[in-house]
Coordinates of N, CA and C in Angstrom, one line a residue:
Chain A
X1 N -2.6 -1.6 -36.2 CA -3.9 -1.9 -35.7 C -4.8 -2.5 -36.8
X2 N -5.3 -3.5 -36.1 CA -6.2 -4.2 -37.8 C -7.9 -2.9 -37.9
X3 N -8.0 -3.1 -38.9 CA -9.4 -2.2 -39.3 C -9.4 -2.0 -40.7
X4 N -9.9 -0.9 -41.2 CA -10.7 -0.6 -42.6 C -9.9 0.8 -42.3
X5 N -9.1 1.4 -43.0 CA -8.8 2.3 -43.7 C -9.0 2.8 -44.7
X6 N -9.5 4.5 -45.4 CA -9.8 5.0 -46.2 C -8.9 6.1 -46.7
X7 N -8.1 6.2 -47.6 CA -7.3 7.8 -48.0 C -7.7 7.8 -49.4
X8 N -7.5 9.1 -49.8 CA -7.3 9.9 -48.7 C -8.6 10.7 -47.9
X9 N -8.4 11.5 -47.2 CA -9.8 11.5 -45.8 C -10.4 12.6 -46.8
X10 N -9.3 13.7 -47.5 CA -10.2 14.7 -48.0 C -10.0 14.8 -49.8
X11 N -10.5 15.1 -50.2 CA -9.9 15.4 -52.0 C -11.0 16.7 -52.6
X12 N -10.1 17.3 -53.4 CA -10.3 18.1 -54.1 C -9.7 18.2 -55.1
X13 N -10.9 17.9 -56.3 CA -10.5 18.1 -57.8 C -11.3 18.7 -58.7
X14 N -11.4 18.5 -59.9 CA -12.2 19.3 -60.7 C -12.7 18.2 -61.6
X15 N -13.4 18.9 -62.6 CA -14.6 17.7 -63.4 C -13.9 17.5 -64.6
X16 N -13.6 16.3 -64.8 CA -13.2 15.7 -65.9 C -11.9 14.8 -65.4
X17 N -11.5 15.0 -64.4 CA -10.4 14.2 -63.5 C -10.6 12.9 -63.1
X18 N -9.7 11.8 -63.4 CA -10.2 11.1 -62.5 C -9.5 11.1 -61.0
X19 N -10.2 10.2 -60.2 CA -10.1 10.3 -58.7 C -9.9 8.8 -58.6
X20 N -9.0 8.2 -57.6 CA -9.5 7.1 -57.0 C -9.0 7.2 -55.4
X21 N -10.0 6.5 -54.5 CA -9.9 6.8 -53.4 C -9.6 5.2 -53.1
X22 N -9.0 4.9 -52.2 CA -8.3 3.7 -51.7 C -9.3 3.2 -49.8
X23 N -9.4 1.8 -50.3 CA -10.3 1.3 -48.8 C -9.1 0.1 -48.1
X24 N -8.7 -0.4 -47.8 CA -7.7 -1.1 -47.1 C -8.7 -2.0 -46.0
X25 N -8.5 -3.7 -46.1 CA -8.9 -3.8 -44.6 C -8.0 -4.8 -44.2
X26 N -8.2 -5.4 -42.6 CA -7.1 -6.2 -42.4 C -7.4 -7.0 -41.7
X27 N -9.0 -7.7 -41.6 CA -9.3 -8.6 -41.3 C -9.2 -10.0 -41.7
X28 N -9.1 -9.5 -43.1 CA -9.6 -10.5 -44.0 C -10.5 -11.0 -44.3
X29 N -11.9 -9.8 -44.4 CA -13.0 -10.2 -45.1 C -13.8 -10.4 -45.9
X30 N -14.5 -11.2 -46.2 CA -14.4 -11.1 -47.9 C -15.3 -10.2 -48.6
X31 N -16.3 -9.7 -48.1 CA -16.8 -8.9 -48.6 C -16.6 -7.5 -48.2
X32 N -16.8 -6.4 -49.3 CA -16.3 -5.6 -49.0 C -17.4 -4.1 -49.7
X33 N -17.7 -3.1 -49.7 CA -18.7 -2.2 -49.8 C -18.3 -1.1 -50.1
X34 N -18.6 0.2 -51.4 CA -18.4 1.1 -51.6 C -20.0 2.2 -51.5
X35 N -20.1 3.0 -50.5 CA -21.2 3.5 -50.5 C -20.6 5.4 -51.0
X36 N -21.6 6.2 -51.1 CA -22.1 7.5 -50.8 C -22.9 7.7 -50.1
X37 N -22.6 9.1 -49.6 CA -23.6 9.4 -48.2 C -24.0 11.1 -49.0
X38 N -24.8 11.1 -48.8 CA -25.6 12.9 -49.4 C -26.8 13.1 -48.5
X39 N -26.7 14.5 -48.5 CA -28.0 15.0 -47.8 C -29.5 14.7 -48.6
X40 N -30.4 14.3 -48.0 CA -31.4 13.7 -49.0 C -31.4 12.8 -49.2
X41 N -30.5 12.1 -49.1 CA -30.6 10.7 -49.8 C -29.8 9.4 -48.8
X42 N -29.1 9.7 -47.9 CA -28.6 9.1 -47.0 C -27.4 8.4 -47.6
X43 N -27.3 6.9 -47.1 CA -26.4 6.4 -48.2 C -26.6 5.3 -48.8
X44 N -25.8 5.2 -50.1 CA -26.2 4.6 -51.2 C -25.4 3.9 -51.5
X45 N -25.8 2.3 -51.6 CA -24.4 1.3 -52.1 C -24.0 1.7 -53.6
X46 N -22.5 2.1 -54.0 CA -22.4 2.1 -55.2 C -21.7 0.8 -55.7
X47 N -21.0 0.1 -55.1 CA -20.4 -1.1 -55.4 C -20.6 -2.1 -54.8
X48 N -20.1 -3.4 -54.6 CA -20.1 -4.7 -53.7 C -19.2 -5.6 -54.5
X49 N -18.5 -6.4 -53.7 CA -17.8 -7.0 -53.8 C -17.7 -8.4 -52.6
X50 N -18.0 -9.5 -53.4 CA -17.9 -10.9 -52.1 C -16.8 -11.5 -52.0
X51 N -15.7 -11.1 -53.1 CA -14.1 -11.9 -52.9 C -13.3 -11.4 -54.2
X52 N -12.3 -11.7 -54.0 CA -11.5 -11.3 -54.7 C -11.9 -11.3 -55.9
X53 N -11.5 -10.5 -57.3 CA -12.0 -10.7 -58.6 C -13.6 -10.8 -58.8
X54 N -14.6 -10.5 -57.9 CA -15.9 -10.6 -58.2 C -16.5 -9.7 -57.7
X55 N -16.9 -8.9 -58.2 CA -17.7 -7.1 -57.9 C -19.4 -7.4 -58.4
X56 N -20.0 -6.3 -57.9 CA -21.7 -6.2 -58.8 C -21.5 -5.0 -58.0
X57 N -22.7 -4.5 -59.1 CA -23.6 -3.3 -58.7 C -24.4 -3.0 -58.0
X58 N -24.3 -1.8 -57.0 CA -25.2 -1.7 -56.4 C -26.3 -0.5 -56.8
X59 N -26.6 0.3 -55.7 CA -27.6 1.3 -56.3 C -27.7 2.4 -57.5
X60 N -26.4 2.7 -57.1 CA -25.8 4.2 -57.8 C -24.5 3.9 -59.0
X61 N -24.9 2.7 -59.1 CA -23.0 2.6 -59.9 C -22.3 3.4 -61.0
X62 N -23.4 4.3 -61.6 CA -22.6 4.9 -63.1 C -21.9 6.0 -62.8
X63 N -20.7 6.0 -63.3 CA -19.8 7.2 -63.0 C -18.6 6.7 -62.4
X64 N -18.7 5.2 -62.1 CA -17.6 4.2 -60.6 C -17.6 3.1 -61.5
X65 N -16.1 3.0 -61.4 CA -15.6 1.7 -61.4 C -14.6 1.2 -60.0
X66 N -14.6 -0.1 -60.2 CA -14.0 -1.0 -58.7 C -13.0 -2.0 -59.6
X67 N -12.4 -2.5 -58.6 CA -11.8 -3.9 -58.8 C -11.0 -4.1 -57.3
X68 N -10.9 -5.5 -57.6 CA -10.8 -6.1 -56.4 C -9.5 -7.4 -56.3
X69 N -8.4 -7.3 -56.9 CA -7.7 -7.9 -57.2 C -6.7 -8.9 -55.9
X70 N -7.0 -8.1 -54.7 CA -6.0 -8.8 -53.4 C -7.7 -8.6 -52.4
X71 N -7.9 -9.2 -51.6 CA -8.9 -9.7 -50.8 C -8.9 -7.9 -50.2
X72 N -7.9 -7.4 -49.7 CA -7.7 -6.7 -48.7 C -8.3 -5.4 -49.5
X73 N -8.1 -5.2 -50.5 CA -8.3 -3.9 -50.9 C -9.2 -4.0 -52.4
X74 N -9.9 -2.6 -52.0 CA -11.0 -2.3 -53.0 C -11.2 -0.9 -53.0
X75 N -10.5 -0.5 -54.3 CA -9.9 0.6 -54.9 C -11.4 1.7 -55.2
X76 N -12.2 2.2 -55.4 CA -13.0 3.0 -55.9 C -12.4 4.2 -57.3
X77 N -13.2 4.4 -57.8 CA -12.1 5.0 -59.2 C -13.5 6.0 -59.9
X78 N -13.2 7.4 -60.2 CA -14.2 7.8 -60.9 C -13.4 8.1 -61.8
X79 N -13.7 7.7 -63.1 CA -13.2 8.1 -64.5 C -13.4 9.5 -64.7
X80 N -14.0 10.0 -64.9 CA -14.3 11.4 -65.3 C -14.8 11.8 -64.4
X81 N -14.7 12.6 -63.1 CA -15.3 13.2 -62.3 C -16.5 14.3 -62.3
X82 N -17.4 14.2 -62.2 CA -18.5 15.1 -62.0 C -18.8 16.2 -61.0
X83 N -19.3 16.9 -61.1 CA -20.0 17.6 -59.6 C -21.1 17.3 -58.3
X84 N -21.9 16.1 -59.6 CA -22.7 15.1 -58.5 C -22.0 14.4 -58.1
X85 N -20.5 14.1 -58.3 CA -20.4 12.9 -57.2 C -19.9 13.7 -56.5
X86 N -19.5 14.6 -55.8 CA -19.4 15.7 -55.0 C -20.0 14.7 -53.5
X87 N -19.3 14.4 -52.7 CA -19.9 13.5 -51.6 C -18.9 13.4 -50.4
X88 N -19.3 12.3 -49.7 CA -18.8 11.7 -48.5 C -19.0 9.8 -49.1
X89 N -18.0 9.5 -49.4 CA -17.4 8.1 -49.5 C -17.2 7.3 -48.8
X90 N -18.1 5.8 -48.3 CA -17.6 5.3 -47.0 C -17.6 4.1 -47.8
X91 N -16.2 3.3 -47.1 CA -16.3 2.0 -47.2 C -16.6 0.9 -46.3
X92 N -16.7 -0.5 -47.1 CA -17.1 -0.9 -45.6 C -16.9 -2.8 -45.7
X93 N -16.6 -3.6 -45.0 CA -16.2 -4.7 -45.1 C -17.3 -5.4 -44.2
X94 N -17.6 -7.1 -44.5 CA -18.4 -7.6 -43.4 C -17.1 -9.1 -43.6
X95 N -17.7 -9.7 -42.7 CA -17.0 -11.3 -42.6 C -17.8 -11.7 -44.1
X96 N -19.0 -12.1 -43.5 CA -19.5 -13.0 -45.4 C -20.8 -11.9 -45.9
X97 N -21.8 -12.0 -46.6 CA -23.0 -11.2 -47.3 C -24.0 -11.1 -46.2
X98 N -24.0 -12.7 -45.3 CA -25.3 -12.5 -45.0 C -25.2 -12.8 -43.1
X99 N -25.5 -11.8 -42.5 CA -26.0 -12.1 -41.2 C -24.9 -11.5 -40.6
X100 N -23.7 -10.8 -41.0 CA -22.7 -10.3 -40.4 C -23.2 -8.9 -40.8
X101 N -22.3 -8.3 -39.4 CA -22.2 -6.1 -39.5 C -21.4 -5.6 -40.5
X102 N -21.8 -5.0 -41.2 CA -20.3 -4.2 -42.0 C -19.8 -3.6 -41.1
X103 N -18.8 -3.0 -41.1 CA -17.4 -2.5 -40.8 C -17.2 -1.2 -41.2
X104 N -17.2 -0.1 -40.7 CA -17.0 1.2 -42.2 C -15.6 1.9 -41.4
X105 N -14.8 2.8 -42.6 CA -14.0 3.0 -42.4 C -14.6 4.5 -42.0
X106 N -13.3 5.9 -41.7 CA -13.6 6.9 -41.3 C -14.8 8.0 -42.7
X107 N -14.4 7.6 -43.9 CA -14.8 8.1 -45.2 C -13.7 9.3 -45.7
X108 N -14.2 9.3 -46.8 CA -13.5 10.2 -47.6 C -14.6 11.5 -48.6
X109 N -13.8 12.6 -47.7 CA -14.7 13.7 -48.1 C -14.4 14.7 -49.5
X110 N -14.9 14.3 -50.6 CA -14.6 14.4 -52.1 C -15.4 16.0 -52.9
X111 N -14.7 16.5 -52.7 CA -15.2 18.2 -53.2 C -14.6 17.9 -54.7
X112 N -15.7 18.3 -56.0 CA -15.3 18.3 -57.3 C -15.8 19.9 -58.1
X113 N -14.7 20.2 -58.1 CA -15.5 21.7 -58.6 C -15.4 22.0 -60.4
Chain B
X1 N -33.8 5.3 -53.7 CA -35.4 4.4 -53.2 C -34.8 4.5 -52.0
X2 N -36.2 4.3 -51.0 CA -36.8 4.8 -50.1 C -37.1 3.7 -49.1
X3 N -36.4 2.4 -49.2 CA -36.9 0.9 -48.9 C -36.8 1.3 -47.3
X4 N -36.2 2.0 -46.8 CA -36.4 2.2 -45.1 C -36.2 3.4 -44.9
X5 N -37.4 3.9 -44.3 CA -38.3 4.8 -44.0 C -37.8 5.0 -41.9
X6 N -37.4 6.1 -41.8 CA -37.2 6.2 -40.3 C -37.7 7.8 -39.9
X7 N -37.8 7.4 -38.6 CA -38.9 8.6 -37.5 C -38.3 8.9 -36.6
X8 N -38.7 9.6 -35.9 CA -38.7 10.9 -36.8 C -37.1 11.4 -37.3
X9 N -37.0 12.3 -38.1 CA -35.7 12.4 -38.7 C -34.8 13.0 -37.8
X10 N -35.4 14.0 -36.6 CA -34.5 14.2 -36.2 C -35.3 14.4 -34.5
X11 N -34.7 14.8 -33.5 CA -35.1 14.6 -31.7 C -34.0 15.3 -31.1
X12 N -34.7 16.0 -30.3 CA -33.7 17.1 -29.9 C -34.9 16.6 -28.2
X13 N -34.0 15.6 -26.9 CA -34.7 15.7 -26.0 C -33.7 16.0 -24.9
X14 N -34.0 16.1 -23.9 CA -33.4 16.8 -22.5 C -32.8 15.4 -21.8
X15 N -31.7 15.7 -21.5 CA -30.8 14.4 -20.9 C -31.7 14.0 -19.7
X16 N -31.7 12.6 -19.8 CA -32.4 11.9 -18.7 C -33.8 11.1 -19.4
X17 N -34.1 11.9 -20.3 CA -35.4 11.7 -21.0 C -35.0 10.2 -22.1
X18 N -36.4 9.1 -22.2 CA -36.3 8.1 -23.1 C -37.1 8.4 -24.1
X19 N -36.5 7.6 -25.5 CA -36.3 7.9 -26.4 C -36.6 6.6 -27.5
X20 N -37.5 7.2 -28.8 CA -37.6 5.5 -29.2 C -37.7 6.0 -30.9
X21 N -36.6 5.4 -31.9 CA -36.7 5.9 -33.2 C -37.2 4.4 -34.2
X22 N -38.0 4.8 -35.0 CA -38.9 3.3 -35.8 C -38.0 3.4 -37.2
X23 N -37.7 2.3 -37.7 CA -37.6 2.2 -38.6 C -38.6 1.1 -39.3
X24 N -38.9 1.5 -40.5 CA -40.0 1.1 -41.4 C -40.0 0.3 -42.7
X25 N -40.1 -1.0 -43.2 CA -39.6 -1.6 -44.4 C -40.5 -1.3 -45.0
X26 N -40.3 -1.4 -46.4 CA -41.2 -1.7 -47.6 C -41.4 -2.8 -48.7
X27 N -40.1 -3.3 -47.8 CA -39.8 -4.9 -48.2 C -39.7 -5.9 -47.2
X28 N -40.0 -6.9 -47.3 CA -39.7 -8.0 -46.3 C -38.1 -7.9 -45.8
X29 N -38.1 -7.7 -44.3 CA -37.1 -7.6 -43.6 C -36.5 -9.2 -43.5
X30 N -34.8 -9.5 -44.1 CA -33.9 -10.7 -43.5 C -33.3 -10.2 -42.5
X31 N -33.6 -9.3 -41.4 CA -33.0 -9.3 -41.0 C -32.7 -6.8 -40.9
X32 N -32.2 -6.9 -39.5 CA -31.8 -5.7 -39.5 C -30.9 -4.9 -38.6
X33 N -29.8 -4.1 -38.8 CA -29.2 -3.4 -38.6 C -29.4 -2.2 -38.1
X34 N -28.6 -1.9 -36.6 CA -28.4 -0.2 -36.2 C -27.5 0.6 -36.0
X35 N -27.0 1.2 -36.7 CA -25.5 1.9 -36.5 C -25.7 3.0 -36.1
X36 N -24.7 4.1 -35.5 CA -24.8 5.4 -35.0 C -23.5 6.2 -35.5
X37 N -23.9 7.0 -36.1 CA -22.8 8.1 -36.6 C -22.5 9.6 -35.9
X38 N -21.7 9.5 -35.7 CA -21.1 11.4 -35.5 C -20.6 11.9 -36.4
X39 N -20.9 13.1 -36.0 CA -20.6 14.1 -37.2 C -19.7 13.8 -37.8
X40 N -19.2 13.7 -39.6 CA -17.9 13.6 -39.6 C -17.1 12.5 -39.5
X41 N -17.7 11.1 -38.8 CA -16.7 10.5 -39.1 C -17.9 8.8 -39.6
X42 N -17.5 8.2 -39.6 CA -17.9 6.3 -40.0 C -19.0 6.1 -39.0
X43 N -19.3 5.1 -39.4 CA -21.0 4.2 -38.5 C -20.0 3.6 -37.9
X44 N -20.9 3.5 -36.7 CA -20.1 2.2 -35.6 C -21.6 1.5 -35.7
X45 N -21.4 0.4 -35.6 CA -21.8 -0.7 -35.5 C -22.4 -1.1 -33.8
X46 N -23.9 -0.9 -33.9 CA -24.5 -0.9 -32.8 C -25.6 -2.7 -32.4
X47 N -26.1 -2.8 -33.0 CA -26.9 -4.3 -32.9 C -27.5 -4.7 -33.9
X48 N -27.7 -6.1 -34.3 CA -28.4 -6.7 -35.2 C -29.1 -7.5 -35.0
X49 N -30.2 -7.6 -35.6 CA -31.5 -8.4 -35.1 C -31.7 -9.0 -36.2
X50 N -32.1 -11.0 -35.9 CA -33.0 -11.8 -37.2 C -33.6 -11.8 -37.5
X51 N -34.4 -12.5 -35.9 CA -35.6 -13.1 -36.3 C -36.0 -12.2 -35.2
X52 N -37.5 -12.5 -35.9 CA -39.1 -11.6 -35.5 C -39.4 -12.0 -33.8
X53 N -39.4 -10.6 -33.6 CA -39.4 -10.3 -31.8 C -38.4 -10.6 -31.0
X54 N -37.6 -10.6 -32.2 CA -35.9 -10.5 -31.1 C -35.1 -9.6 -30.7
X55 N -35.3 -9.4 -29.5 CA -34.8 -8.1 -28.8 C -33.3 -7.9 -28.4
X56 N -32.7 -6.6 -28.5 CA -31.4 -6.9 -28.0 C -31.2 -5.6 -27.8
X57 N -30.4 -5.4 -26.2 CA -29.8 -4.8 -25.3 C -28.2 -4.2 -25.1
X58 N -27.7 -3.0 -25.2 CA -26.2 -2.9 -25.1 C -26.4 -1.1 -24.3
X59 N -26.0 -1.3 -22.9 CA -26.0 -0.6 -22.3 C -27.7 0.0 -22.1
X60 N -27.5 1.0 -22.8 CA -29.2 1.7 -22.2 C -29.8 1.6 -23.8
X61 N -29.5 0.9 -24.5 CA -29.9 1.1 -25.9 C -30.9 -0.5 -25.8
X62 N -31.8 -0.4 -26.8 CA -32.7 -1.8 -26.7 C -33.0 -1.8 -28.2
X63 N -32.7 -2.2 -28.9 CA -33.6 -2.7 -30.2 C -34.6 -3.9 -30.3
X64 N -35.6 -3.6 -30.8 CA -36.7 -4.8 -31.4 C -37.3 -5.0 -32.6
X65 N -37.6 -6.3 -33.2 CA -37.6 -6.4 -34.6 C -39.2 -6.9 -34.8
X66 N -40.2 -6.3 -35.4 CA -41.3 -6.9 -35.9 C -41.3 -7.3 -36.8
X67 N -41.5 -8.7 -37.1 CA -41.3 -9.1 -38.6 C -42.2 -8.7 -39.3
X68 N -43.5 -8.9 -38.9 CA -44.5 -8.8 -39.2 C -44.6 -7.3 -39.7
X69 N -44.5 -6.5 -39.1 CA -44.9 -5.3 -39.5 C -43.6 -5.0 -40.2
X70 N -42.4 -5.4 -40.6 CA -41.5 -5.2 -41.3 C -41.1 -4.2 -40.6
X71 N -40.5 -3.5 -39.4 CA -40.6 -2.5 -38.6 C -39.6 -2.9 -37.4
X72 N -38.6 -2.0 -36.7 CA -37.6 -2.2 -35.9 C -37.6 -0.9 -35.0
X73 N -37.9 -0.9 -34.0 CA -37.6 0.3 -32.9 C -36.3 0.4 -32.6
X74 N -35.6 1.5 -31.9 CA -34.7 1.2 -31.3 C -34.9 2.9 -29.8
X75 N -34.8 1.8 -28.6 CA -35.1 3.0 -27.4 C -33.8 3.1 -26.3
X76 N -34.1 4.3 -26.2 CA -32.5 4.7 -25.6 C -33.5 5.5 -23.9
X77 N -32.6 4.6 -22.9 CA -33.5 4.7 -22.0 C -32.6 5.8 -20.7
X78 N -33.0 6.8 -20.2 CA -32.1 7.9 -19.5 C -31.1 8.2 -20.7
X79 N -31.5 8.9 -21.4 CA -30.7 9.9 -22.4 C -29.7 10.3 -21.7
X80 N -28.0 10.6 -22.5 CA -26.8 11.3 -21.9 C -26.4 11.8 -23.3
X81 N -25.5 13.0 -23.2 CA -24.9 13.8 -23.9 C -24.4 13.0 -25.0
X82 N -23.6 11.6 -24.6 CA -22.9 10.7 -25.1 C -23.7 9.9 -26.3
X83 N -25.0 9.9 -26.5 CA -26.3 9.4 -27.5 C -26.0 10.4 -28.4
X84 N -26.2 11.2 -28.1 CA -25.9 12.4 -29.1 C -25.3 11.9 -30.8
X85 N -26.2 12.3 -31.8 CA -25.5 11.3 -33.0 C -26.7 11.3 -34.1
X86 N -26.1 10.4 -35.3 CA -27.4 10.2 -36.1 C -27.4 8.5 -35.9
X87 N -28.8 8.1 -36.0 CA -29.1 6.6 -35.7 C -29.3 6.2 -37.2
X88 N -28.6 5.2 -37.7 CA -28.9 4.8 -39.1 C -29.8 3.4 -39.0
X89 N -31.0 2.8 -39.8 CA -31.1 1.3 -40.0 C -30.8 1.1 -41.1
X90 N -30.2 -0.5 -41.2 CA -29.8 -0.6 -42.7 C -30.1 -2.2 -42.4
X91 N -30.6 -2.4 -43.5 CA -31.1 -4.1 -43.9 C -31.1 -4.2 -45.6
X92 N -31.0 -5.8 -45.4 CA -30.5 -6.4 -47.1 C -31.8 -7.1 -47.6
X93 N -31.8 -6.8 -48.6 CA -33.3 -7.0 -49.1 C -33.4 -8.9 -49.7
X94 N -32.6 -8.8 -49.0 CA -32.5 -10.7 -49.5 C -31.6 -11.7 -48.5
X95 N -31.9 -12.5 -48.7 CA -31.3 -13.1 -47.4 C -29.7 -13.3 -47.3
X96 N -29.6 -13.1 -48.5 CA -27.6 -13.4 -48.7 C -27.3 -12.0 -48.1
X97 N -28.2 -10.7 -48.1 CA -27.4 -9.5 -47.5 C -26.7 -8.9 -48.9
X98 N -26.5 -9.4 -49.8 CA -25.7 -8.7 -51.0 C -25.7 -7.6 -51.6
X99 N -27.2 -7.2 -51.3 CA -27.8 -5.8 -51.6 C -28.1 -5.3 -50.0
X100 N -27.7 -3.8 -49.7 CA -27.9 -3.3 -48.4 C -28.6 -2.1 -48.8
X101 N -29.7 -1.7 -47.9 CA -30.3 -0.1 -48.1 C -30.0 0.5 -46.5
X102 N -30.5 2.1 -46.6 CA -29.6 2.3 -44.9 C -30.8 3.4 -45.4
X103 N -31.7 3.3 -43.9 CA -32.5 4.7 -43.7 C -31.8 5.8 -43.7
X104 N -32.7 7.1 -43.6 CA -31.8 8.1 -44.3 C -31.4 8.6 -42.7
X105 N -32.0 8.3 -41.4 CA -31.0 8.7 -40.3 C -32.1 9.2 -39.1
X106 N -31.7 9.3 -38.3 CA -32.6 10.4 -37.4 C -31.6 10.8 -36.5
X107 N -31.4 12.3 -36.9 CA -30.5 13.0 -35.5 C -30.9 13.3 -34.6
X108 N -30.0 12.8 -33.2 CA -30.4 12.7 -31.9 C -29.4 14.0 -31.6
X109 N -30.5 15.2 -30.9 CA -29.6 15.7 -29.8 C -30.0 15.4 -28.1
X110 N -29.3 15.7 -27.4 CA -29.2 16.0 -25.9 C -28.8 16.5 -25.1
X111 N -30.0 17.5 -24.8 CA -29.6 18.7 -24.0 C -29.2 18.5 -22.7
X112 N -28.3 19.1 -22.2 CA -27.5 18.9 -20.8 C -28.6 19.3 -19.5

């Protein structure tokens, strides 16, 4: 079935780990979105990406790295894991930047103890 | 940051009853977005609006966009169990959409 997939759905690790959580889509669209979702703060773009090999920063980015090397996928990666990123992870795809809906996948629920 | 501001945060009304949640810019709106979440899982993708005083309809749901006041209603008319959810707005602070902010939500319940 075409859509936006995210795994894994749940993780648990500890701090100083890295993590990366995997977004898949299969529209083929070019832009693509790494948010967090927290109580208090709702959600927060941490990445963006408009095509392949071209990423920027969004609100929250320190602590995340991205890359974007096949259109379809956009990897999210925490180098060193923290306690504040302790979250709910959603990704999310649109056709182009402007005037289209994103897309979000189910998320991924990231416990870091 | 706090670029969209939504009301009330949460609504707890009796099925049958209509229903109207505001979202609020702080920036000039290109444009805006309404998604609805359940517990636990992704936004689905509910309506988007351009341009100023453009209204749009999908089942009993109605969104409208004030440009002007940088401000977006969205009313849910004969409430059902099935509304039940958090209502998110999210709009791009530029016209390319490249940057997105997403209000922080308003949970809807509905009582049977």
């Amino acid at each position: 079935d075409a859509g936006i997939t995210q795994s894994p759905r749940y993780k648990i690790t500890e701090t100083g780990r890295q993590v990366t959580l995997m977004c898949h889509q299969t529209w083929s669209h070019s832009y693509m979105f790494w948010y967090r979702q927290d109580l208090g703060h709702g959600l927060r773009l941490i990445y963006y990406s408009a095509a392949a090999d071209i990423t920027d920063k969004g609100e929250v980015p320190d602590g995340y790295v991205v890359s974007r090397s096949k259109t379809e996928n956009f990897p999210l990666t925490l180098e060193s894991a923290t306690r504040s990123q302790t979250s709910v992870y959603f990704c999310a795809s649109s056709e182009s930047g402007g005037a289209q809906p994103q897309h979000f996948g189910d998320g991924t629920r990231l416990s870091i103890l | 940051s706090q670029e969209l501001e939504q009301s009330p945060q949460s609504l707890i009304v009796q099925e049958g009853k209509n229903l109207t949640i505001n979202c609020t810019s702080s920036k000039t709106l290109y444009g805006l977005y309404w998604y609805k979440q359940k517990y636990g899982e992704g936004l689905i993708f509910l309506m988007m609006l351009q341009k100023g005083g453009e209204e749009k309809s999908h089942e009993k749901i109605t969104a409208k966009l004030d440009e002007k006041k940088q401000q977006s209603s969205l009313h849910i008319t004969a409430s059902q169990p099935s509304h039940a959810g958090i209502y998110l707005c999210g709009a791009g602070t530029s016209y390319n959409f490249n940057k997105f902010y997403f209000g922080s939500g308003t949970k809807l319940n509905v009582k049977p």
